[in-house]
């Protein structure tokens, strides 16, 4: 999906206003003594803060005997300091006391080994750094200690196996500004089991991923399918409650004539089956999500990947336009289908809808940027919906566009030529996903969406780490050598979208990473295929697209470049072990 489509609020207002004032906090290094071993550790705590918020990084270094499982504790000096969402540890907070417990993959620390954890936080009044830590119940004292003969009591009560969300949920019917903030994400046990079965997979298997509802049968579960599990919508919601999750993510993905410009992600409904989409797909999902049993769970729906931008870029008169795109534009299947989904699901008080908004390598040109914003607005007010049913938008879903390109800017010039003139950028106004998402948010507000909308960026496969990752700008011989030598995105062409060779896991899911961005998310579960490398008969309506064939030499949409796809891939959504292993090898930040 996400094929090449083109050829030549109050909180967010405050965050945007304060972005320029972001400063790096000082580094605090504190020696720590671990319990039950003659062990000394160092804790390095650093933070970046802005008005009302901060991101903290904590490095635990073991200087003594090996540690097998650790619990780090501290007390915030100010009662207004709160942990909102953390990573690489299980965080709980009671009053000003914070506990961070090791996960399965980072609990063992050999002598001299380190591990890093972090979190996003909020503060009021002031944001002083903690001055005292405990490790496994022993107060940091700067020296090596001999373990006591009895286990000292922990300074904080360990959290239960399934801790509740870190914030009190809003009353039923009351939405929060950012559903990801301060809430623990749902870990799909079916995806987790596949990841855990892979060597090294436990390092990432506790990250929240989205559940894809890509056909009607997925609502109740499809145990015999290659690309869906036995769990249906209600099963996932019940499991989220059991986990004590604060939010769960679903992908609503079954429009009539789905993904009209591709084949690998085609769906089960014909272009004229809008009534069936409403009655047999959206209505049953809404009925389950609306059950009062789930009223305190934040249910996040990603609405119809790759749909509305197709109406701008892949109809008649556009390079590569298709008859199917013409059909669903003419009969209103996409606009009215999305509007109906927004209205029906948005009426539920604890549901948050984010509409798919392509990616920078698809919509970054003026010819696509503004018109796509307009068609999104048209859909948002169709079929009885209003813009109030749209909580935000998501970019880069199931795609590979780099989050940031640190070594060149769109305004750079080489030998009298701008970066926009390079073959890679091709006159695009954006060179990476973060700049595009922030600019597109502003455009969406300007066309009539609420000023407090937020953006999501799918970072599940856009890390581009490993040995091929550039460490500086390219040579200034020409604008092309400058861009190609320094670009993080190592695809052969921005239009390549299927099972890309060399890709890696990107930023781990977390809330409020940048101004205007609600969260980095893993909507496309790493390890699930984009499409088959060859034709594979199936009963899921998924076709064979040559862009998933590693031997394919390309077409006009991708500049007649090779597809860059991995070989031996299964159908879209099925588990692809070789890809999962490659994503872990090339993860950035590295695992």
Coordinates of C-alpha atoms in Angstrom, one line a residue:
X1 CA 0.0 0.0 0.0
X2 CA 1.0 3.6 -0.1
X3 CA 2.1 3.3 -3.7
X4 CA 3.7 6.2 -5.6
X5 CA 0.9 8.6 -6.3
X6 CA 2.5 11.5 -8.0
X7 CA 4.9 12.4 -10.8
X8 CA 6.5 15.8 -11.7
X9 CA -6.1 23.6 20.4
X10 CA -5.1 24.9 23.4
X11 CA -2.5 22.3 24.3
X12 CA -1.0 22.2 20.9
X13 CA -1.0 26.0 20.6
X14 CA 1.0 26.1 23.8
X15 CA 3.4 23.4 22.6
X16 CA 4.0 25.1 19.3
X17 CA 4.5 28.5 21.0
X18 CA 7.0 26.9 23.4
X19 CA 8.9 24.8 20.8
X20 CA 11.5 27.4 20.2
X21 CA 12.3 27.6 23.9
X22 CA 13.2 23.9 24.2
X23 CA 16.5 23.6 26.1
X24 CA 18.6 20.6 27.1
X25 CA 18.5 19.9 30.8
X26 CA 21.7 19.3 32.8
X27 CA 23.1 15.9 33.4
X28 CA 22.9 14.4 36.9
X29 CA 25.2 11.5 37.7
X30 CA 24.4 9.6 40.9
X31 CA 26.2 6.5 42.3
X32 CA 23.7 3.8 43.2
X33 CA 24.1 0.6 45.3
X34 CA 22.1 -2.4 44.3
X35 CA 20.6 -4.7 46.8
X36 CA 21.6 -8.4 47.3
X37 CA 25.0 -7.9 45.7
X38 CA 28.2 -6.0 46.3
X39 CA 27.3 -3.9 43.4
X40 CA 27.7 -0.2 42.6
X41 CA 25.8 1.6 39.8
X42 CA 25.7 5.0 38.3
X43 CA 22.5 6.7 37.3
X44 CA 22.6 9.5 34.7
X45 CA 19.4 11.5 34.6
X46 CA 19.0 14.2 31.9
X47 CA 15.9 16.0 30.6
X48 CA 14.7 18.4 28.0
X49 CA 11.9 20.7 29.2
X50 CA 9.4 23.2 27.9
X51 CA 6.4 25.0 29.4
X52 CA 4.5 22.3 31.2
X53 CA 6.3 19.3 29.8
X54 CA 9.5 17.4 29.6
X55 CA 11.3 14.3 28.2
X56 CA 13.7 12.5 30.5
X57 CA 16.4 10.0 29.8
X58 CA 17.8 7.7 32.6
X59 CA 20.9 5.5 32.1
X60 CA 21.6 2.8 34.6
X61 CA 25.2 1.6 34.6
X62 CA 26.2 -1.5 36.6
X63 CA 29.7 -1.1 38.1
X64 CA 29.8 -4.2 40.2
X65 CA 28.3 -7.7 40.4
X66 CA 25.8 -8.8 37.8
X67 CA 22.2 -7.8 38.3
X68 CA 19.3 -10.0 37.2
X69 CA 16.2 -7.8 37.4
X70 CA 16.1 -4.3 38.7
X71 CA 13.6 -1.8 40.1
X72 CA 14.6 1.9 40.1
X73 CA 12.9 4.3 42.4
X74 CA 13.0 8.0 43.0
X75 CA 10.9 10.8 44.4
X76 CA 10.1 13.9 42.4
X77 CA 11.0 17.1 44.4
X78 CA 7.8 18.8 43.2
X79 CA 4.3 17.3 43.7
X80 CA 3.3 18.7 40.3
X81 CA 5.8 16.4 38.4
X82 CA 4.2 13.4 36.7
X83 CA 5.3 10.6 34.4
X84 CA 2.9 10.4 31.5
X85 CA 4.3 7.7 29.3
X86 CA 7.6 5.7 29.5
X87 CA 9.6 3.3 27.4
X88 CA 12.1 0.4 28.1
X89 CA 10.6 0.0 31.6
X90 CA 7.3 -0.4 33.4
X91 CA 6.6 2.9 35.1
X92 CA 4.2 3.5 38.0
X93 CA 3.7 6.6 40.1
X94 CA 2.1 7.1 43.5
X95 CA 2.1 10.7 44.7
X96 CA 5.6 11.9 44.0
X97 CA 7.2 8.4 44.2
X98 CA 8.1 6.8 40.8
X99 CA 9.0 3.2 40.2
X100 CA 10.5 1.9 37.0
X101 CA 10.8 -1.9 36.7
X102 CA 12.9 -3.8 34.1
X103 CA 11.4 -5.6 31.2
X104 CA 12.1 -9.1 30.0
X105 CA 14.9 -8.0 27.6
X106 CA 16.8 -5.5 29.8
X107 CA 16.7 -6.9 33.3
X108 CA 20.1 -8.6 33.3
X109 CA 23.0 -6.2 33.6
X110 CA 26.5 -7.7 33.5
X111 CA 29.4 -5.9 35.2
X112 CA 30.1 -2.7 33.2
X113 CA 26.8 -3.0 31.3
X114 CA 24.3 -0.1 30.9
X115 CA 20.7 0.2 29.9
X116 CA 18.7 3.3 29.1
X117 CA 15.0 4.1 29.9
X118 CA 13.0 7.2 29.3
X119 CA 9.7 8.9 29.7
X120 CA 7.6 11.9 28.8
X121 CA 6.4 13.9 31.8
X122 CA 4.3 16.9 32.8
X123 CA 5.0 19.6 35.4
X124 CA 3.5 22.6 37.1
X125 CA 5.2 25.2 39.2
X126 CA 8.8 24.0 38.6
X127 CA 10.6 20.9 37.2
X128 CA 13.7 20.2 39.5
X129 CA 15.6 16.9 38.9
X130 CA 15.4 14.1 41.4
X131 CA 18.4 14.1 43.7
X132 CA 18.1 10.6 45.2
X133 CA 17.5 7.2 43.7
X134 CA 17.1 3.6 44.9
X135 CA 17.9 0.5 43.1
X136 CA 16.3 -2.8 44.2
X137 CA 15.3 -1.1 47.4
X138 CA 18.7 0.2 48.5
X139 CA 19.2 4.0 48.8
X140 CA 22.0 5.4 46.6
X141 CA 25.0 6.2 48.8
X142 CA 27.9 6.4 46.4
X143 CA 29.8 3.3 47.7
X144 CA 30.0 -0.4 47.2
X145 CA 28.0 -2.2 49.9
X146 CA 27.9 -5.8 51.2
X147 CA 24.5 -7.2 50.8
X148 CA 22.4 -7.6 54.0
X149 CA 21.5 -11.0 55.2
X150 CA 17.9 -10.3 54.8
X151 CA 16.2 -8.6 51.9
X152 CA 15.4 -5.0 52.7
X153 CA 11.8 -3.9 52.1
X154 CA 11.3 -2.0 48.9
X155 CA 10.8 1.7 49.2
X156 CA 7.6 1.5 47.1
X157 CA 5.0 -1.1 46.7
X158 CA 5.6 -3.1 43.4
X159 CA 2.9 -2.6 40.9
X160 CA 0.5 -5.5 40.2
X161 CA 1.0 -7.8 37.2
X162 CA -1.6 -5.8 35.2
X163 CA -1.3 -2.2 36.5
X164 CA -4.1 0.3 35.8
X165 CA -3.5 3.2 33.4
X166 CA -1.2 5.8 34.9
X167 CA -3.9 8.5 34.8
X168 CA -7.5 8.4 35.9
X169 CA -9.8 7.9 32.9
X170 CA -12.2 10.6 32.0
X171 CA -15.9 10.2 32.7
X172 CA -17.8 8.3 30.1
X173 CA -18.5 10.6 27.2
X174 CA -15.7 13.0 28.0
X175 CA -12.7 13.0 25.6
X176 CA -9.2 13.9 26.6
X177 CA -7.1 16.1 24.3
X178 CA -4.5 13.4 23.6
X179 CA -5.6 9.8 24.1
X180 CA -2.0 8.5 24.1
X181 CA -0.8 10.8 26.9
X182 CA -0.5 9.2 30.3
X183 CA -2.0 5.9 29.1
X184 CA -0.6 2.4 28.7
X185 CA -1.0 1.0 25.2
X186 CA -2.6 -2.4 24.4
X187 CA -0.2 -5.1 23.4
X188 CA -1.9 -7.5 20.9
X189 CA -1.1 -10.9 22.3
X190 CA -1.4 -12.5 18.9
X191 CA 1.3 -10.2 17.4
X192 CA 3.4 -10.5 20.5
X193 CA 3.4 -14.3 20.2
X194 CA 4.7 -14.1 16.7
X195 CA 7.4 -11.6 17.6
X196 CA 8.4 -13.6 20.7
X197 CA 8.8 -16.7 18.6
X198 CA 11.5 -14.9 16.6
X199 CA 15.1 -14.8 17.9
X200 CA 15.5 -11.5 19.7
X201 CA 11.8 -10.6 19.2
X202 CA 11.1 -10.2 22.9
X203 CA 13.1 -6.9 22.7
X204 CA 10.2 -5.3 20.9
X205 CA 7.2 -7.5 21.5
X206 CA 5.8 -5.4 24.4
X207 CA 5.2 -2.4 22.2
X208 CA 1.6 -1.5 21.4
X209 CA 0.5 -2.1 17.8
X210 CA -2.8 -1.6 15.9
X211 CA -5.3 -4.3 15.2
X212 CA -6.3 -4.3 11.5
X213 CA -9.9 -4.9 10.7
X214 CA -9.4 -5.6 6.9
X215 CA -12.6 -7.4 6.2
X216 CA -16.0 -8.2 7.8
X217 CA -14.9 -11.6 9.1
X218 CA -12.2 -9.9 11.2
X219 CA -14.8 -8.4 13.4
X220 CA -15.5 -11.7 15.0
X221 CA -12.0 -13.2 14.4
X222 CA -10.6 -15.3 11.6
X223 CA -8.7 -18.3 13.2
X224 CA -8.1 -20.0 9.9
X225 CA -6.7 -16.9 8.1
X226 CA -3.0 -16.3 7.3
X227 CA -3.3 -12.6 8.1
X228 CA -5.7 -12.2 11.0
X229 CA -5.9 -14.0 14.3
X230 CA -8.6 -15.8 16.3
X231 CA -9.3 -12.6 18.3
X232 CA -12.2 -10.5 17.1
X233 CA -12.9 -6.9 18.2
X234 CA -14.6 -7.9 21.5
X235 CA -11.8 -10.3 22.3
X236 CA -9.2 -7.5 21.8
X237 CA -11.2 -5.1 23.9
X238 CA -11.6 -7.7 26.7
X239 CA -7.9 -8.4 26.6
X240 CA -7.1 -4.7 26.8
X241 CA -9.2 -4.5 30.0
X242 CA -7.4 -7.5 31.4
X243 CA -4.0 -5.9 30.6
X244 CA -5.0 -2.7 32.3
X245 CA -4.4 -0.8 29.1
X246 CA -5.4 2.8 28.8
X247 CA -5.8 2.8 25.0
X248 CA -6.2 0.3 22.1
X249 CA -5.8 1.0 18.4
X250 CA -7.9 -0.4 15.5
X251 CA -7.4 0.2 11.7
X252 CA -10.8 0.6 10.0
X253 CA -9.9 -0.7 6.5
X254 CA -12.6 -2.1 4.3
X255 CA -14.0 0.6 2.0
X256 CA -15.8 -0.4 -1.2
X257 CA -13.2 -0.7 -4.0
X258 CA -10.4 -0.4 -1.3
X259 CA -7.1 1.0 -2.4
X260 CA -8.2 1.7 -5.9
X261 CA -4.7 2.3 -7.3
X262 CA -3.0 -0.9 -6.0
X263 CA -3.5 -4.6 -6.0
X264 CA -1.8 -6.1 -3.0
X265 CA -4.2 -4.3 -0.6
X266 CA -7.4 -4.6 -2.5
X267 CA -10.4 -5.7 -0.4
X268 CA -13.5 -7.8 -0.4
X269 CA -16.1 -5.2 -1.3
X270 CA -16.9 -4.0 -4.8
X271 CA -17.0 -0.3 -5.5
X272 CA -20.8 -0.3 -5.4
X273 CA -21.2 -2.0 -2.0
X274 CA -21.4 1.0 0.3
X275 CA -24.6 -0.2 1.9
X276 CA -22.9 -3.5 2.8
X277 CA -19.9 -1.5 4.2
X278 CA -22.2 0.4 6.5
X279 CA -24.5 -2.3 7.6
X280 CA -22.2 -5.3 7.9
X281 CA -18.9 -3.6 8.7
X282 CA -19.1 -0.2 10.4
X283 CA -22.4 -0.8 12.3
X284 CA -21.2 -4.0 14.0
X285 CA -17.8 -2.5 15.0
X286 CA -19.6 0.6 16.4
X287 CA -22.0 -1.7 18.4
X288 CA -19.1 -3.5 20.1
X289 CA -17.0 -0.4 20.7
X290 CA -20.0 1.4 22.1
X291 CA -20.6 -1.3 24.8
X292 CA -20.5 0.4 28.2
X293 CA -18.2 -2.2 29.5
X294 CA -15.4 -0.4 27.6
X295 CA -16.3 3.2 28.5
X296 CA -13.1 3.9 30.4
X297 CA -10.9 2.5 27.6
X298 CA -9.6 5.0 25.0
X299 CA -10.5 3.4 21.7
X300 CA -8.4 4.8 18.8
X301 CA -9.6 4.2 15.2
X302 CA -7.3 4.8 12.2
X303 CA -9.8 5.5 9.4
X304 CA -9.3 3.9 5.9
X305 CA -5.7 3.9 4.9
X306 CA -4.8 5.1 1.4
X307 CA -8.3 6.1 0.5
X308 CA -9.1 9.8 0.1
X309 CA -5.7 10.9 -1.3
X310 CA -6.3 8.5 -4.2
X311 CA -9.2 10.7 -5.3
X312 CA -6.7 13.5 -5.8
X313 CA -3.7 11.7 -7.3
X314 CA -4.9 8.5 -9.1
X315 CA -8.0 9.4 -11.1
X316 CA -8.2 10.2 -14.8
X317 CA -5.8 12.9 -15.9
X318 CA -3.2 11.8 -13.3
X319 CA -0.2 9.7 -14.3
X320 CA -1.2 6.1 -13.5
X321 CA -4.8 6.9 -12.9
X322 CA -7.1 3.9 -12.7
X323 CA -10.7 3.1 -13.6
X324 CA -11.4 1.9 -10.1
X325 CA -10.4 5.3 -8.7
X326 CA -12.6 7.0 -11.2
X327 CA -15.5 4.8 -10.1
X328 CA -15.2 5.4 -6.4
X329 CA -14.8 9.1 -6.9
X330 CA -17.9 9.3 -9.1
X331 CA -20.1 7.2 -6.9
X332 CA -19.0 8.8 -3.6
X333 CA -18.0 5.4 -2.0
X334 CA -14.9 6.8 -0.4
X335 CA -16.2 10.2 0.8
X336 CA -19.5 8.8 2.0
X337 CA -17.9 5.7 3.5
X338 CA -15.4 7.7 5.5
X339 CA -18.1 10.2 6.6
X340 CA -20.4 7.4 7.8
X341 CA -17.5 5.7 9.7
X342 CA -16.6 9.0 11.4
X343 CA -20.2 9.8 12.3
X344 CA -21.0 6.3 13.6
X345 CA -17.8 5.7 15.6
X346 CA -17.3 9.4 16.6
X347 CA -20.7 9.3 18.4
X348 CA -19.1 7.0 21.1
X349 CA -17.8 9.1 23.9
X350 CA -14.5 7.2 24.4
X351 CA -13.6 6.8 20.7
X352 CA -11.0 8.8 18.9
X353 CA -10.9 8.9 15.1
X354 CA -7.7 9.7 13.1
X355 CA -8.0 9.8 9.3
X356 CA -5.2 8.6 7.1
X357 CA -3.4 11.5 5.4
X358 CA -0.8 9.8 3.1
X359 CA 2.9 10.7 3.5
X360 CA 5.3 13.4 2.4
X361 CA 6.5 11.4 -0.6
X362 CA 2.9 11.3 -1.9
X363 CA 1.3 14.6 -1.0
X364 CA 4.2 17.0 -0.5
X365 CA 3.7 18.9 -3.7
X366 CA 1.3 21.9 -4.0
X367 CA -0.8 20.1 -6.6
X368 CA -1.6 17.4 -4.0
X369 CA -1.1 19.1 -0.6
X370 CA -4.0 21.6 -0.6
X371 CA -6.5 19.5 -2.6
X372 CA -6.0 16.5 -0.3
X373 CA -6.8 18.7 2.7
X374 CA -9.9 19.8 0.9
X375 CA -11.1 16.3 0.2
X376 CA -10.5 15.2 3.8
X377 CA -12.7 18.1 4.9
X378 CA -15.4 17.0 2.4
X379 CA -15.4 13.5 3.8
X380 CA -15.4 14.8 7.4
X381 CA -18.8 16.5 6.9
X382 CA -20.3 13.8 4.7
X383 CA -23.0 11.3 5.6
X384 CA -24.1 13.2 8.7
X385 CA -20.6 13.7 10.2
X386 CA -19.0 16.9 11.4
X387 CA -15.4 17.9 12.0
X388 CA -15.9 17.2 15.7
X389 CA -15.8 13.5 14.9
X390 CA -12.2 13.9 13.7
X391 CA -9.6 13.9 16.6
X392 CA -6.7 14.0 14.2
X393 CA -4.8 12.5 11.3
X394 CA -2.1 10.0 10.7
X395 CA 0.8 10.0 8.2
X396 CA 3.2 7.4 6.9
X397 CA 0.9 4.5 7.8
X398 CA 2.6 1.2 6.7
X399 CA 5.2 3.3 4.8
X400 CA 8.9 3.9 5.1
X401 CA 9.5 7.6 4.9
X402 CA 12.2 8.8 7.3
X403 CA 11.0 10.7 10.3
X404 CA 13.8 13.2 9.9
X405 CA 16.5 13.9 7.3
X406 CA 19.2 15.5 9.5
X407 CA 21.8 16.0 6.7
X408 CA 20.0 18.2 4.2
X409 CA 17.1 20.7 4.2
X410 CA 14.7 21.6 1.5
X411 CA 16.3 25.1 1.4
X412 CA 19.9 23.9 0.9
X413 CA 21.7 24.8 -2.3
X414 CA 24.6 23.0 -4.0
X415 CA 26.4 24.6 -6.9
X416 CA 23.5 26.9 -7.6
X417 CA 20.8 24.2 -7.5
X418 CA 18.4 23.7 -4.6
X419 CA 17.7 20.4 -2.9
X420 CA 14.3 20.5 -4.5
X421 CA 15.9 20.0 -7.9
X422 CA 17.5 16.7 -6.9
X423 CA 16.1 13.5 -8.4
X424 CA 15.3 12.2 -5.0
X425 CA 13.3 15.2 -3.8
X426 CA 11.9 16.0 -7.3
X427 CA 10.6 19.5 -6.4
X428 CA 8.8 18.2 -3.2
X429 CA 8.4 20.9 -0.5
X430 CA 9.2 18.3 2.2
X431 CA 12.1 16.0 2.7
X432 CA 10.9 14.0 5.8
X433 CA 7.8 13.0 7.6
X434 CA 7.9 15.1 10.7
X435 CA 8.1 18.4 8.8
X436 CA 5.3 17.3 6.5
X437 CA 3.0 16.2 9.3
X438 CA 3.4 19.4 11.2
X439 CA 2.8 21.5 8.1
X440 CA -0.1 19.4 7.0
X441 CA -1.7 19.8 10.4
X442 CA -1.6 23.6 9.9
X443 CA -3.2 23.3 6.5
X444 CA -6.0 21.1 7.9
X445 CA -6.8 23.6 10.5
X446 CA -6.9 26.3 7.8
X447 CA -9.5 24.4 5.8
X448 CA -11.9 24.1 8.8
X449 CA -10.7 21.3 11.2
X450 CA -10.6 22.1 14.9
X451 CA -7.5 23.9 16.1
X452 CA -6.6 21.2 18.6
X453 CA -6.3 18.3 16.2
X454 CA -3.2 16.2 16.6
X455 CA -1.1 14.2 14.2
X456 CA 0.2 10.6 14.5
X457 CA 3.2 9.3 12.6
X458 CA 3.7 5.6 12.0
X459 CA 7.3 4.9 12.8
X460 CA 7.1 1.1 12.8
X461 CA 9.4 0.7 9.8
X462 CA 11.1 4.1 9.0
X463 CA 14.2 3.8 11.2
X464 CA 16.7 3.0 8.4
X465 CA 19.6 2.1 10.8
X466 CA 22.4 -0.4 10.4
X467 CA 25.7 0.0 8.6
X468 CA 24.1 1.7 5.6
X469 CA 22.9 4.7 7.7
X470 CA 24.7 7.9 6.7
X471 CA 26.6 9.7 9.4
X472 CA 26.9 13.1 7.6
X473 CA 26.0 15.1 4.5
X474 CA 26.8 13.7 1.0
X475 CA 29.5 15.1 -1.2
X476 CA 28.8 18.6 -2.7
X477 CA 29.9 17.5 -6.2
X478 CA 26.3 18.0 -7.3
X479 CA 22.9 18.4 -5.6
X480 CA 22.2 14.7 -6.3
X481 CA 25.5 13.5 -4.7
X482 CA 24.7 15.8 -1.7
X483 CA 21.2 14.4 -1.2
X484 CA 21.9 10.7 -2.0
X485 CA 25.0 10.6 0.1
X486 CA 23.3 12.0 3.2
X487 CA 19.7 10.8 3.0
X488 CA 18.5 8.5 5.8
X489 CA 15.8 6.9 3.7
X490 CA 17.8 4.4 1.6
X491 CA 15.0 3.3 -0.8
X492 CA 15.8 3.3 -4.5
X493 CA 12.8 5.7 -4.9
X494 CA 10.3 7.4 -2.6
X495 CA 7.6 5.6 -4.5
X496 CA 8.7 2.1 -3.4
X497 CA 6.3 0.9 -0.8
X498 CA 6.3 -2.9 -0.6
X499 CA 8.5 -4.9 1.9
X500 CA 11.5 -2.6 1.5
X501 CA 15.0 -4.1 1.7
X502 CA 17.2 -2.4 4.3
X503 CA 14.4 -0.9 6.3
X504 CA 14.5 -0.9 10.1
X505 CA 12.2 -0.3 13.1
X506 CA 11.8 3.4 13.9
X507 CA 11.1 5.4 17.0
X508 CA 9.3 3.4 19.6
X509 CA 5.7 4.3 20.3
X510 CA 5.4 7.3 22.7
X511 CA 3.1 10.3 23.3
X512 CA 3.8 14.0 22.6
X513 CA 7.2 13.6 20.9
X514 CA 7.0 16.9 19.0
X515 CA 4.8 20.0 18.8
X516 CA 1.5 19.1 17.1
X517 CA 2.2 15.4 17.2
X518 CA 0.0 13.3 19.5
X519 CA 2.2 10.2 19.2
X520 CA 4.7 8.1 17.3
X521 CA 2.8 4.8 16.8
X522 CA 3.3 1.4 15.3
X523 CA 0.1 1.1 13.3
X524 CA 1.6 -1.4 10.9
X525 CA 2.7 -4.3 13.1
X526 CA 6.4 -5.0 12.2
X527 CA 6.7 -8.4 10.6
X528 CA 3.4 -8.3 8.7
X529 CA 3.8 -8.3 5.0
X530 CA 2.8 -5.5 2.6
X531 CA 2.0 -8.0 -0.2
X532 CA 3.2 -11.2 -1.8
X533 CA 6.3 -11.4 -4.0
X534 CA 4.3 -13.6 -6.5
X535 CA 0.7 -14.4 -7.0
X536 CA -0.7 -16.4 -4.2
X537 CA -4.4 -17.4 -4.4
X538 CA -6.4 -16.4 -1.3
X539 CA -9.9 -15.9 -0.1
X540 CA -9.2 -12.4 1.4
X541 CA -9.5 -10.4 -1.9
X542 CA -5.8 -9.5 -1.9
X543 CA -4.2 -9.4 -5.3
X544 CA -0.6 -9.5 -6.6
X545 CA 1.1 -6.2 -7.2
X546 CA 4.4 -6.2 -9.2
X547 CA 5.7 -3.5 -6.8
X548 CA 6.1 -6.4 -4.3
X549 CA 8.1 -8.5 -6.8
X550 CA 11.9 -8.1 -6.2
X551 CA 12.6 -8.7 -9.9
X552 CA 10.3 -5.9 -11.1
X553 CA 12.0 -3.1 -12.9
X554 CA 9.4 -0.4 -12.0
X555 CA 7.1 1.9 -13.9
X556 CA 6.5 5.6 -14.4
X557 CA 5.2 6.0 -10.8
X558 CA 8.5 5.1 -9.3
X559 CA 10.8 6.5 -12.0
X560 CA 11.3 3.1 -13.6
X561 CA 13.4 2.0 -10.7
X562 CA 13.5 -1.6 -9.3
X563 CA 10.9 -2.3 -6.6
X564 CA 13.4 -2.8 -3.8
X565 CA 11.1 -5.5 -2.3
X566 CA 12.3 -8.4 -0.3
X567 CA 11.9 -11.9 -1.9
X568 CA 9.6 -14.7 -0.8
X569 CA 6.9 -12.5 0.9
X570 CA 3.5 -13.8 1.8
X571 CA 0.2 -12.0 1.2
X572 CA -0.6 -8.6 2.8
X573 CA -0.9 -8.9 6.6
X574 CA 0.6 -12.4 6.9
X575 CA 3.7 -12.9 9.0
X576 CA 7.0 -12.4 7.2
X577 CA 9.8 -13.6 9.4
X578 CA 12.7 -12.5 7.1
X579 CA 11.3 -8.9 7.1
X580 CA 10.9 -8.9 10.9
X581 CA 14.5 -10.0 11.4
X582 CA 15.7 -7.3 9.0
X583 CA 13.7 -4.6 10.7
X584 CA 15.3 -5.5 14.0
X585 CA 18.8 -5.6 12.6
X586 CA 18.3 -2.1 11.1
X587 CA 16.4 -0.5 13.9
X588 CA 17.1 3.1 14.7
X589 CA 17.4 3.8 17.6
X590 CA 19.2 0.5 17.7
X591 CA 17.8 -2.3 19.9

